[in-house]
């Protein structure tokens, strides 16, 4: 053996020791400063608020640990190899021309196979706990994903999506976000969510559930979950996670967890309110709107405008009205089953709101009582389909 | 294919001419399948995969529903979609199967060096292929008269897509056979060198096999009458 | 040193435009593939910068929602179909006939046809920008969003996209037939299958994948075209079609496609590491079997893209996805132990190979998370997947492509590239790449979905998005030393000679660039390193791996 190779034999040794010391110092510093914890946290999903999410997070612990160990070992080996085996000026002879090593190759085939088999088995076990539908759900809710808004239908316990006779929902929530709107659910009970869409594929995703499920038109996906009891009073954010068009970024929803009895009271209240308000007539005729009584005591005779929504578009995009005169808009929604509204802004869409009309599905007509407005240009949109826009010019 | 030869080749440093023992050309010194024929077999593999995608769609559509063929809308009493193998499709099928035999006869002839029979057999094959195309077109027209088209729901879409792409492939095959016929009439093929004819015949057999599958699926096992 | 004694080597290509446009020479065609692919790399890169610029801050500053959707759709489309796949086909085109000692590909005219279909397809795709909008339903183009419905994909852009992809697919399939016939029929005497360079093996397996998988996406695209234009009922639930059918047929191709995008890059790395470590590839035969296993298993995992649809048999696809990690891991160890106890020469190709190894490892590991179905329920369709796909496609394929480019540029042009500029590019690109994509792990875990044009300023994602955008511009910056290097080297780079790297394989046994017929004579072929064996006659060739 030439002298260069004996010198080589001690060089890797020194580098080996140096690397270990550096690694020890770095890991120690990370631990002591809490930065290490922060790094690990950033590679973790949020804490789960459902039982199923908690099962998933426990599985994640194992997967993450194995991944981290493999990463540190292999990446470490790689970095070390690069550093330790640089060609030196003394390397004039070829290094040993090793073509392979059967023992090593068998080991690094068998052990990874065992590791992935283990990961598969524990994943499958967790899957059976997480991905379930139940025949005995205490609360059944249907989430309707349309372009570009979520709607939540609270169904009676008899609801079966495959039944021939359609079951009417007890209460329909059209506003997907906000303290009043969104998806209200009871803690400590098994909830079954049914997912349906009339148009394109969407996805129901709540990060804190560590769960999502696609909403596919033409089929009804269902899954059951339980929100943990200590989450009562909390709100979780949800968002559509499957590209569904130009409004995909806007399809947010809120999930409000309520203690069981509080949920029952809330739902009963909503059901009572819904039956007290007469349903909008199918066409024509002024109908009671959500605002104050029209015309009474206001200055001037009042102006009635007409607007129609058809094929996800306003038929009139330019409305005009005189200033300081009470404005009502008779809004005819011609799109069967599709919710629309008119939302009027002061200066620009997304800015200060002047009037937020009730969202309702077609085919139906609502009369919006906008009230008198000062002279100006007011852009409006349909909140559900924000490509539907227009301008109300008041002069 | 190049054999696993362990015969030592002399070190080439002093040989001025270089080594020309490359395989793959028509005159394949190492023996085995020729490059054009191998190329056609691989291409046919890709075509099989293309049809697999279409067949997968058909099976998926058919498996998803309880009633197949589906009921035609607005029919009183309710009537299912159907396609009839008489008067045109069954004869067309027989014609296509016969054309595979004539095609193979052509290949056997040219392998023996029999130019005359080769040309005749290829001509007959091409004509039979054209007859198949014409009868299919008539059948399409007749279905159109019954308002069964590409946009007739899942039935019409899958039926016309499958048979339509098959027809396109038959058309390609007829073109290929015509080129081979033309070259054969010019005397460009010999018993030893006729790769284009071999390749075209492989393609033609493939087209026929696909039709046998399609015919069986769409006409012999078309679903249940309810 | 070179072992050939050719009469004056072919001078650099001064032949005219007509010659280049009508050539059937695999070397010129390979170079044109590479140039075409880089052009579309820059187009795709500009689109990426548009996406990242919009996402740098909450609020819509630059693009409309439709424009944003078009941008990420076309970014991915150009990168996958007009950059990575054809770039690797181009390197294969240049290198494979040389490495097997053949004078050209089996079907030179079909080779030219395959090439010229690509710029045509690129023009079709780009024309969408001028005709009222490109496709905007994602490169995955799921139905019903890609159907001709209100608020979906009305307009010609989606149809142009379909036609362009069918063209590209045809180009790929013809190329695959060409590669397979060339490799099976035109190897030089003595080159048995188990003496072929690994690059040739990976191109072989890739070609099988292309041959069998690409026609399936052609069928999906045709069915979508029929739905959109002829009232078809394949995928439209309103007339009895099934959106899940589209996903199944689409992913049956698109999953093997990712192996099409990585295997030749792995082949290039497997050529570079032995040369720059001065040792043979560790476990040559195992590597080949691992490659074949990846190819075969790659056909069995497609529905892992559909775990959240509620329409697939989850355990099977989860198991197969986990299993495919095993041959991939075998390769990683083979590469590391090629370098182990070697004498590493830190030239630019090796630097990019190191980048490939270290980044592809991360991509492989974060992919394994998604193989676990419950974990995938949390991670699917979030930025975690964006991180994963870029770590394997950029960290893997692009770094591999860069390594191959620096390695074979001297052979293609007869000039050496500038080492300093190469190292500068590597450092900036490596840092920029990690800055862009590592934060996306956290973003995805925290709940940021994919393909959103904007995000709420209160979601807590602002800082990481800004960091990712800065990283993206760093990647763009790294292109400057790269382009400058190419310009300088072509003009006045050091003459390369036949064999500047002390290579192992036959392409280094002829001039740089090679003459039209590639070889005047060949050395003995008794192992996968014929040139090494010729250079070191005292070391017995090892071919009974």
CSV table of C-alpha atoms in Angstrom, one decimal, chain B residues 1-6 8-19 21-25 28 30-40 42-43 45-47 49-54 56-58 60-61 64-65 150-154 157-158 161 165, chain C residues 3 5 100-103 106-107 173-174 176-177 180-181 184-193 195 211-213 215-216 218-220 222-223 226-227 230-235 239-242 244-245 248-249 252 299 517 519-526:
chain,number,residue,atom,x,y,z
B,1,UNK,CA,-31.0,-9.3,-31.1
B,2,UNK,CA,-27.3,-9.1,-30.6
B,3,UNK,CA,-26.3,-12.4,-29.0
B,4,UNK,CA,-24.3,-12.6,-25.8
B,5,UNK,CA,-21.2,-13.5,-27.7
B,6,UNK,CA,-18.1,-14.0,-25.8
B,8,UNK,CA,-13.1,-12.0,-28.4
B,9,UNK,CA,-13.0,-9.3,-31.0
B,10,UNK,CA,-9.5,-8.4,-32.1
B,11,UNK,CA,-8.4,-5.1,-30.6
B,12,UNK,CA,-9.3,-2.6,-33.2
B,13,UNK,CA,-6.3,-0.3,-33.1
B,14,UNK,CA,-4.7,-1.4,-36.3
B,15,UNK,CA,-7.8,-2.1,-38.4
B,16,UNK,CA,-8.2,0.7,-40.9
B,17,UNK,CA,-11.6,-0.1,-42.2
B,18,UNK,CA,-13.4,-0.1,-38.8
B,19,UNK,CA,-16.0,-2.4,-37.7
B,21,UNK,CA,-21.1,-5.2,-37.9
B,22,UNK,CA,-24.1,-3.1,-36.9
B,23,UNK,CA,-27.4,-4.9,-36.6
B,24,UNK,CA,-30.9,-3.6,-37.2
B,25,UNK,CA,-30.8,-3.0,-40.9
B,28,UNK,CA,-29.4,-8.1,-40.3
B,30,UNK,CA,-27.0,-11.1,-36.3
B,31,UNK,CA,-30.4,-12.5,-37.3
B,32,UNK,CA,-33.6,-12.0,-35.5
B,33,UNK,CA,-36.5,-9.7,-36.1
B,34,UNK,CA,-35.8,-6.7,-38.4
B,35,UNK,CA,-36.0,-3.2,-37.1
B,36,UNK,CA,-39.1,-2.1,-39.1
B,37,UNK,CA,-41.0,-5.1,-37.9
B,38,UNK,CA,-39.9,-4.6,-34.3
B,39,UNK,CA,-40.9,-1.0,-34.6
B,40,UNK,CA,-44.3,-1.9,-35.9
B,42,UNK,CA,-44.0,-1.8,-30.5
B,43,UNK,CA,-46.3,0.7,-32.2
B,45,UNK,CA,-48.5,-2.2,-28.4
B,46,UNK,CA,-49.1,1.5,-28.0
B,47,UNK,CA,-52.2,1.3,-30.1
B,49,UNK,CA,-53.0,0.8,-24.9
B,50,UNK,CA,-54.9,3.5,-26.7
B,51,UNK,CA,-57.9,1.2,-27.2
B,52,UNK,CA,-57.6,0.1,-23.6
B,53,UNK,CA,-58.3,3.6,-22.5
B,54,UNK,CA,-61.5,3.7,-24.6
B,56,UNK,CA,-62.0,1.1,-19.9
B,57,UNK,CA,-64.3,4.0,-20.4
B,58,UNK,CA,-66.9,1.7,-21.9
B,60,UNK,CA,-66.8,1.9,-16.5
B,61,UNK,CA,-69.9,3.5,-18.0
B,64,UNK,CA,-72.1,2.2,-13.3
B,65,UNK,CA,-75.7,1.7,-14.3
B,150,UNK,CA,-72.3,10.7,-30.7
B,151,UNK,CA,-74.4,12.9,-28.3
B,152,UNK,CA,-77.0,10.3,-27.5
B,153,UNK,CA,-75.9,9.9,-23.9
B,154,UNK,CA,-73.5,7.4,-22.7
B,157,UNK,CA,-70.9,8.4,-27.0
B,158,UNK,CA,-69.2,5.1,-26.2
B,161,UNK,CA,-66.1,6.6,-30.1
B,165,UNK,CA,-61.6,5.1,-33.8
C,3,UNK,CA,-7.8,6.5,-27.4
C,5,UNK,CA,-6.8,8.6,-33.7
C,100,UNK,CA,-24.1,1.8,-27.7
C,101,UNK,CA,-21.6,2.4,-30.5
C,102,UNK,CA,-24.3,3.0,-33.2
C,103,UNK,CA,-24.1,5.4,-36.1
C,106,UNK,CA,-33.0,3.2,-35.9
C,107,UNK,CA,-35.5,5.5,-37.6
C,173,UNK,CA,-44.6,7.5,-28.5
C,174,UNK,CA,-42.7,7.7,-31.8
C,176,UNK,CA,-40.1,5.6,-27.6
C,177,UNK,CA,-40.4,3.2,-30.5
C,180,UNK,CA,-36.4,0.7,-28.1
C,181,UNK,CA,-35.6,-0.5,-31.6
C,184,UNK,CA,-32.4,-3.7,-29.1
C,185,UNK,CA,-31.1,-3.8,-32.6
C,186,UNK,CA,-28.1,-1.5,-33.0
C,187,UNK,CA,-25.7,-2.2,-30.2
C,188,UNK,CA,-22.0,-2.6,-31.2
C,189,UNK,CA,-20.7,-6.2,-31.1
C,190,UNK,CA,-19.7,-7.2,-27.6
C,191,UNK,CA,-22.3,-4.9,-25.9
C,192,UNK,CA,-24.6,-7.4,-24.3
C,193,UNK,CA,-27.6,-6.0,-22.4
C,195,UNK,CA,-22.8,-4.2,-20.5
C,211,UNK,CA,-45.0,3.4,-25.0
C,212,UNK,CA,-47.6,1.8,-22.7
C,213,UNK,CA,-48.8,4.8,-20.8
C,215,UNK,CA,-51.6,6.3,-25.4
C,216,UNK,CA,-53.9,6.1,-22.4
C,218,UNK,CA,-54.3,10.3,-25.5
C,219,UNK,CA,-57.6,8.4,-25.1
C,220,UNK,CA,-58.5,10.6,-22.1
C,222,UNK,CA,-59.8,12.6,-27.0
C,223,UNK,CA,-62.8,11.6,-24.8
C,226,UNK,CA,-65.6,14.7,-27.6
C,227,UNK,CA,-67.4,15.8,-24.4
C,230,UNK,CA,-69.6,16.8,-29.7
C,231,UNK,CA,-72.0,16.5,-26.8
C,232,UNK,CA,-70.2,13.4,-25.4
C,233,UNK,CA,-71.2,11.9,-22.1
C,234,UNK,CA,-67.9,10.4,-20.9
C,235,UNK,CA,-67.2,12.7,-17.9
C,239,UNK,CA,-75.7,13.5,-19.0
C,240,UNK,CA,-74.7,10.3,-17.1
C,241,UNK,CA,-70.9,10.6,-17.3
C,242,UNK,CA,-68.4,10.0,-14.5
C,244,UNK,CA,-63.9,9.8,-11.6
C,245,UNK,CA,-63.5,8.0,-14.9
C,248,UNK,CA,-58.6,7.2,-13.4
C,249,UNK,CA,-57.7,7.3,-17.1
C,252,UNK,CA,-53.0,5.9,-15.3
C,299,UNK,CA,-48.2,1.3,-13.3
C,517,UNK,CA,-21.1,8.7,-38.6
C,519,UNK,CA,-17.2,6.4,-34.8
C,520,UNK,CA,-14.3,5.4,-37.0
C,521,UNK,CA,-13.4,2.5,-34.8
C,522,UNK,CA,-14.5,1.2,-31.4
C,523,UNK,CA,-12.5,-0.1,-28.5
C,524,UNK,CA,-13.2,-3.6,-27.2
C,525,UNK,CA,-16.5,-3.9,-25.2
C,526,UNK,CA,-16.2,-6.2,-22.3
